[in-house]
GROMACS .gro file of C-alpha atoms in nm:
model
  283
    1UNK     CA    1  -7.009  -0.842  -0.367
    2UNK     CA    2  -7.093  -1.006  -0.056
    3UNK     CA    3  -6.733  -1.170  -0.010
    4UNK     CA    4  -6.560  -0.890  -0.070
    5UNK     CA    5  -6.802  -0.709   0.176
    6UNK     CA    6  -6.683  -0.994   0.445
    7UNK     CA    7  -6.336  -0.954   0.350
    8UNK     CA    8  -6.313  -0.567   0.415
    9UNK     CA    9  -6.343  -0.609   0.791
   10UNK     CA   10  -6.131  -0.920   0.807
   11UNK     CA   11  -5.851  -0.698   0.613
   12UNK     CA   12  -5.907  -0.398   0.810
   13UNK     CA   13  -5.864  -0.607   1.173
   14UNK     CA   14  -5.534  -0.757   1.041
   15UNK     CA   15  -5.416  -0.451   0.930
   16UNK     CA   16  -5.470  -0.304   1.253
   17UNK     CA   17  -5.305  -0.585   1.425
   18UNK     CA   18  -4.985  -0.566   1.220
   19UNK     CA   19  -4.977  -0.157   1.349
   20UNK     CA   20  -5.041  -0.280   1.688
   21UNK     CA   21  -4.716  -0.549   1.653
   22UNK     CA   22  -4.482  -0.356   1.459
   23UNK     CA   23  -4.532   0.034   1.605
   24UNK     CA   24  -4.481  -0.024   1.990
   25UNK     CA   25  -4.241   0.168   2.176
   26UNK     CA   26  -3.895   0.233   2.067
   27UNK     CA   27  -3.663  -0.061   2.163
   28UNK     CA   28  -3.537  -0.047   2.493
   29UNK     CA   29  -3.207   0.064   2.608
   30UNK     CA   30  -2.964  -0.199   2.709
   31UNK     CA   31  -2.676  -0.178   2.983
   32UNK     CA   32  -2.323  -0.059   2.919
   33UNK     CA   33  -2.045  -0.093   3.165
   34UNK     CA   34  -2.100  -0.446   3.297
   35UNK     CA   35  -1.873  -0.535   3.482
   36UNK     CA   36  -1.793  -0.855   3.675
   37UNK     CA   37  -1.663  -0.782   4.071
   38UNK     CA   38  -1.534  -1.106   4.270
   39UNK     CA   39  -1.357  -1.196   4.603
   40UNK     CA   40  -1.269  -1.529   4.723
   41UNK     CA   41  -1.573  -1.640   4.431
   42UNK     CA   42  -1.820  -1.434   4.564
   43UNK     CA   43  -1.889  -1.260   4.269
   44UNK     CA   44  -2.137  -0.945   4.197
   45UNK     CA   45  -2.234  -0.825   3.834
   46UNK     CA   46  -2.282  -0.442   3.789
   47UNK     CA   47  -2.383  -0.226   3.509
   48UNK     CA   48  -2.523   0.103   3.433
   49UNK     CA   49  -2.797   0.292   3.354
   50UNK     CA   50  -2.999   0.301   3.615
   51UNK     CA   51  -3.373   0.177   3.449
   52UNK     CA   52  -3.648   0.439   3.406
   53UNK     CA   53  -3.987   0.247   3.248
   54UNK     CA   54  -3.825  -0.043   3.240
   55UNK     CA   55  -3.641  -0.331   3.420
   56UNK     CA   56  -3.393  -0.555   3.416
   57UNK     CA   57  -3.315  -0.968   3.418
   58UNK     CA   58  -3.004  -1.086   3.433
   59UNK     CA   59  -2.874  -1.429   3.266
   60UNK     CA   60  -2.624  -1.611   3.315
   61UNK     CA   61  -2.474  -1.809   3.038
   62UNK     CA   62  -2.211  -2.132   3.084
   63UNK     CA   63  -2.003  -2.301   2.791
   64UNK     CA   64  -2.105  -2.605   2.933
   65UNK     CA   65  -2.401  -2.552   3.152
   66UNK     CA   66  -2.741  -2.449   3.105
   67UNK     CA   67  -2.863  -2.116   3.088
   68UNK     CA   68  -3.035  -1.975   3.420
   69UNK     CA   69  -3.178  -1.661   3.546
   70UNK     CA   70  -3.130  -1.420   3.819
   71UNK     CA   71  -3.246  -1.121   3.995
   72UNK     CA   72  -3.550  -1.096   3.751
   73UNK     CA   73  -3.756  -0.817   3.630
   74UNK     CA   74  -3.512  -0.581   3.878
   75UNK     CA   75  -3.472  -0.246   3.936
   76UNK     CA   76  -3.128  -0.243   4.052
   77UNK     CA   77  -2.818  -0.238   3.882
   78UNK     CA   78  -2.642  -0.513   4.043
   79UNK     CA   79  -2.698  -0.870   4.117
   80UNK     CA   80  -2.525  -1.102   4.316
   81UNK     CA   81  -2.478  -1.434   4.122
   82UNK     CA   82  -2.235  -1.630   4.338
   83UNK     CA   83  -2.478  -1.926   4.309
   84UNK     CA   84  -2.476  -1.968   3.988
   85UNK     CA   85  -2.056  -1.978   3.941
   86UNK     CA   86  -2.028  -2.298   4.144
   87UNK     CA   87  -1.846  -2.502   3.908
   88UNK     CA   88  -1.585  -2.242   3.898
   89UNK     CA   89  -1.368  -2.356   3.683
   90UNK     CA   90  -1.656  -2.284   3.398
   91UNK     CA   91  -1.603  -1.994   3.205
   92UNK     CA   92  -1.935  -1.739   3.187
   93UNK     CA   93  -2.120  -1.458   3.040
   94UNK     CA   94  -2.391  -1.270   3.140
   95UNK     CA   95  -2.667  -1.133   2.940
   96UNK     CA   96  -2.850  -0.842   3.085
   97UNK     CA   97  -3.210  -0.836   2.941
   98UNK     CA   98  -3.421  -0.499   2.915
   99UNK     CA   99  -3.763  -0.583   2.990
  100UNK     CA  100  -4.053  -0.356   2.964
  101UNK     CA  101  -4.183  -0.262   3.307
  102UNK     CA  102  -4.583  -0.234   3.176
  103UNK     CA  103  -4.636  -0.597   3.245
  104UNK     CA  104  -4.804  -0.677   2.894
  105UNK     CA  105  -4.667  -1.005   2.761
  106UNK     CA  106  -4.424  -0.986   2.440
  107UNK     CA  107  -4.325  -1.306   2.241
  108UNK     CA  108  -4.031  -1.135   2.108
  109UNK     CA  109  -3.649  -1.192   2.252
  110UNK     CA  110  -3.596  -0.878   2.491
  111UNK     CA  111  -3.282  -0.645   2.358
  112UNK     CA  112  -3.014  -0.737   2.594
  113UNK     CA  113  -2.631  -0.652   2.595
  114UNK     CA  114  -2.336  -0.898   2.664
  115UNK     CA  115  -2.093  -0.907   2.942
  116UNK     CA  116  -1.677  -1.029   2.893
  117UNK     CA  117  -1.647  -1.380   2.978
  118UNK     CA  118  -1.565  -1.472   3.324
  119UNK     CA  119  -1.411  -1.756   3.496
  120UNK     CA  120  -1.405  -1.746   3.871
  121UNK     CA  121  -1.092  -1.972   3.924
  122UNK     CA  122  -0.895  -1.811   3.735
  123UNK     CA  123  -1.052  -1.445   3.781
  124UNK     CA  124  -1.149  -1.355   4.141
  125UNK     CA  125  -0.907  -1.177   4.359
  126UNK     CA  126  -0.803  -1.366   4.678
  127UNK     CA  127  -0.889  -1.173   4.989
  128UNK     CA  128  -0.696  -1.060   5.273
  129UNK     CA  129  -0.538  -1.390   5.510
  130UNK     CA  130  -0.624  -1.349   5.870
  131UNK     CA  131  -0.359  -1.328   6.075
  132UNK     CA  132  -0.451  -1.526   6.397
  133UNK     CA  133  -0.097  -1.501   6.626
  134UNK     CA  134   0.261  -1.400   6.584
  135UNK     CA  135   0.585  -1.355   6.803
  136UNK     CA  136   0.935  -1.252   6.807
  137UNK     CA  137   1.141  -1.479   6.991
  138UNK     CA  138   1.547  -1.422   6.994
  139UNK     CA  139   1.596  -1.450   6.634
  140UNK     CA  140   1.314  -1.606   6.502
  141UNK     CA  141   0.961  -1.429   6.378
  142UNK     CA  142   0.672  -1.665   6.367
  143UNK     CA  143   0.352  -1.617   6.203
  144UNK     CA  144   0.065  -1.780   6.202
  145UNK     CA  145  -0.260  -1.692   5.969
  146UNK     CA  146  -0.597  -1.866   5.836
  147UNK     CA  147  -0.722  -1.904   5.454
  148UNK     CA  148  -0.991  -1.662   5.377
  149UNK     CA  149  -1.313  -1.828   5.317
  150UNK     CA  150  -1.563  -1.826   5.036
  151UNK     CA  151  -1.938  -1.846   4.996
  152UNK     CA  152  -1.947  -2.209   4.899
  153UNK     CA  153  -2.045  -2.446   5.130
  154UNK     CA  154  -1.931  -2.856   5.233
  155UNK     CA  155  -2.256  -3.076   5.288
  156UNK     CA  156  -2.214  -3.063   5.646
  157UNK     CA  157  -2.284  -2.669   5.577
  158UNK     CA  158  -1.933  -2.553   5.688
  159UNK     CA  159  -1.748  -2.277   5.471
  160UNK     CA  160  -1.494  -2.386   5.211
  161UNK     CA  161  -1.202  -2.212   5.241
  162UNK     CA  162  -0.989  -2.033   4.930
  163UNK     CA  163  -0.747  -2.370   5.001
  164UNK     CA  164  -0.992  -2.595   4.986
  165UNK     CA  165  -1.082  -2.489   4.618
  166UNK     CA  166  -0.717  -2.386   4.453
  167UNK     CA  167  -0.586  -2.685   4.671
  168UNK     CA  168  -0.167  -2.681   4.568
  169UNK     CA  169  -0.187  -2.403   4.329
  170UNK     CA  170  -0.213  -2.142   4.622
  171UNK     CA  171   0.078  -1.992   4.815
  172UNK     CA  172   0.126  -1.743   5.053
  173UNK     CA  173   0.406  -1.456   5.053
  174UNK     CA  174   0.553  -1.276   5.348
  175UNK     CA  175   0.665  -0.913   5.328
  176UNK     CA  176   0.887  -0.841   5.650
  177UNK     CA  177   1.133  -0.546   5.717
  178UNK     CA  178   1.330  -0.397   6.050
  179UNK     CA  179   1.061  -0.126   6.215
  180UNK     CA  180   1.130   0.222   6.070
  181UNK     CA  181   1.293   0.084   5.800
  182UNK     CA  182   1.201   0.022   5.430
  183UNK     CA  183   1.423  -0.276   5.316
  184UNK     CA  184   1.185  -0.601   5.286
  185UNK     CA  185   1.219  -0.945   5.256
  186UNK     CA  186   1.028  -1.189   5.134
  187UNK     CA  187   0.952  -1.569   5.167
  188UNK     CA  188   0.686  -1.812   5.030
  189UNK     CA  189   0.503  -2.076   5.203
  190UNK     CA  190   0.174  -2.339   5.142
  191UNK     CA  191   0.107  -2.400   5.524
  192UNK     CA  192  -0.034  -2.185   5.737
  193UNK     CA  193   0.252  -2.065   5.910
  194UNK     CA  194   0.598  -1.866   5.844
  195UNK     CA  195   0.942  -1.908   6.078
  196UNK     CA  196   1.222  -1.624   5.936
  197UNK     CA  197   1.525  -1.572   6.057
  198UNK     CA  198   1.576  -1.190   6.173
  199UNK     CA  199   1.830  -0.961   6.399
  200UNK     CA  200   1.692  -1.043   6.746
  201UNK     CA  201   1.813  -0.667   6.866
  202UNK     CA  202   1.553  -0.522   6.567
  203UNK     CA  203   1.177  -0.545   6.554
  204UNK     CA  204   0.999  -0.599   6.268
  205UNK     CA  205   0.711  -0.519   6.047
  206UNK     CA  206   0.508  -0.778   5.825
  207UNK     CA  207   0.193  -0.840   5.583
  208UNK     CA  208   0.094  -1.163   5.339
  209UNK     CA  209  -0.106  -1.223   5.086
  210UNK     CA  210  -0.183  -1.556   4.923
  211UNK     CA  211  -0.044  -1.571   4.572
  212UNK     CA  212  -0.161  -1.841   4.239
  213UNK     CA  213   0.148  -1.853   4.022
  214UNK     CA  214  -0.022  -2.012   3.798
  215UNK     CA  215  -0.196  -1.754   3.693
  216UNK     CA  216  -0.156  -1.490   3.376
  217UNK     CA  217  -0.400  -1.238   3.571
  218UNK     CA  218  -0.453  -1.134   3.917
  219UNK     CA  219  -0.155  -1.334   4.042
  220UNK     CA  220  -0.120  -1.163   4.403
  221UNK     CA  221  -0.451  -1.074   4.651
  222UNK     CA  222  -0.511  -0.854   4.862
  223UNK     CA  223  -0.261  -0.754   5.140
  224UNK     CA  224  -0.293  -0.824   5.551
  225UNK     CA  225  -0.309  -0.535   5.728
  226UNK     CA  226   0.049  -0.422   5.877
  227UNK     CA  227   0.131  -0.564   6.171
  228UNK     CA  228   0.450  -0.478   6.399
  229UNK     CA  229   0.639  -0.641   6.705
  230UNK     CA  230   0.730  -0.526   6.962
  231UNK     CA  231   0.967  -0.743   7.130
  232UNK     CA  232   1.281  -0.499   7.270
  233UNK     CA  233   1.088  -0.204   7.236
  234UNK     CA  234   1.216   0.069   7.476
  235UNK     CA  235   1.136   0.438   7.626
  236UNK     CA  236   1.374   0.546   7.358
  237UNK     CA  237   1.262   0.378   7.097
  238UNK     CA  238   0.881   0.411   7.172
  239UNK     CA  239   0.884   0.805   7.175
  240UNK     CA  240   1.236   0.923   6.990
  241UNK     CA  241   1.492   1.146   7.161
  242UNK     CA  242   1.343   1.489   7.054
  243UNK     CA  243   1.065   1.406   7.326
  244UNK     CA  244   1.287   1.365   7.582
  245UNK     CA  245   1.482   1.668   7.517
  246UNK     CA  246   1.114   1.863   7.575
  247UNK     CA  247   1.080   1.673   7.891
  248UNK     CA  248   1.448   1.776   8.020
  249UNK     CA  249   1.398   2.169   7.886
  250UNK     CA  250   1.056   2.132   8.104
  251UNK     CA  251   1.217   2.024   8.429
  252UNK     CA  252   1.515   2.199   8.376
  253UNK     CA  253   1.246   2.565   8.382
  254UNK     CA  254   1.076   2.414   8.645
  255UNK     CA  255   1.381   2.368   8.898
  256UNK     CA  256   1.562   2.695   8.756
  257UNK     CA  257   1.194   2.889   8.873
  258UNK     CA  258   1.221   2.686   9.200
  259UNK     CA  259   1.596   2.790   9.291
  260UNK     CA  260   1.497   3.093   9.213
  261UNK     CA  261   1.155   3.158   9.429
  262UNK     CA  262   1.389   2.997   9.680
  263UNK     CA  263   1.634   3.296   9.648
  264UNK     CA  264   1.356   3.509   9.696
  265UNK     CA  265   1.148   3.419   9.989
  266UNK     CA  266   1.485   3.390  10.164
  267UNK     CA  267   1.627   3.750  10.106
  268UNK     CA  268   1.239   3.870  10.145
  269UNK     CA  269   1.209   3.674  10.495
  270UNK     CA  270   1.613   3.811  10.587
  271UNK     CA  271   1.485   4.159  10.455
  272UNK     CA  272   1.212   4.102  10.671
  273UNK     CA  273   1.416   4.033  11.012
  274UNK     CA  274   1.648   4.287  10.956
  275UNK     CA  275   1.367   4.529  10.969
  276UNK     CA  276   1.186   4.395  11.277
  277UNK     CA  277   1.530   4.442  11.477
  278UNK     CA  278   1.606   4.813  11.399
  279UNK     CA  279   1.342   4.974  11.708
  280UNK     CA  280   1.545   4.758  11.913
  281UNK     CA  281   1.844   4.898  11.816
  282UNK     CA  282   1.739   5.234  11.830
  283UNK     CA  283   1.642   5.180  12.201
   0.00000   0.00000   0.00000
């Protein structure tokens, strides 16, 4: 009887602990719509929904690298993971963990959602090249530009450019056309300069974009701003014939008004002079 009485409280305590361990809250929601956004190797992970009553933690898993965490216990729905993807040829997946915000320890693995695979070298978008200078002298169009920079640095602290990473895989394409024309030409270079033969009597517009020919997707980068040369532009090209027609009409109207006004003033002057002579004639 003594042993049975002693086992009673122990069984009750075990049942209570089991109930607490198994009841708990329903499983937390997991992230959805997970996307990688990467330009020039600056990579942002985004997902939904906004958490309520729980928080998120991001884990980055590489195929050959250790798992690392970022944005630990965050209420945000995006995370800059650039510094965890320095091995740009590695393929990564992200686990978005949903963690209870109660602050109690839970030794069970929290629920999580898994992103699609992401390889920075083959998936980051090439940003806009920076055009430094351009000229049109005679029949030669010259355009000089600079590689976009990445967030990664050399040991001396200077930023690496996309060319430092892609090296010979990187090319640039220029599209150029006669101003006010739709027919485009293009050319490719691996340097930082284009020199193209053009019609010396026409102005040209152009833009540049980086390309990675070896890629199956995302081969073409963002387009630079469109710029146009101004060599040989005259007032007629600048404003168009309609402008000069309007100006001519205004000038003719002003001249005609001046002539009419002059005639009226002249007639009034003669009439006044005639009236002033009438009394003299009557004497």
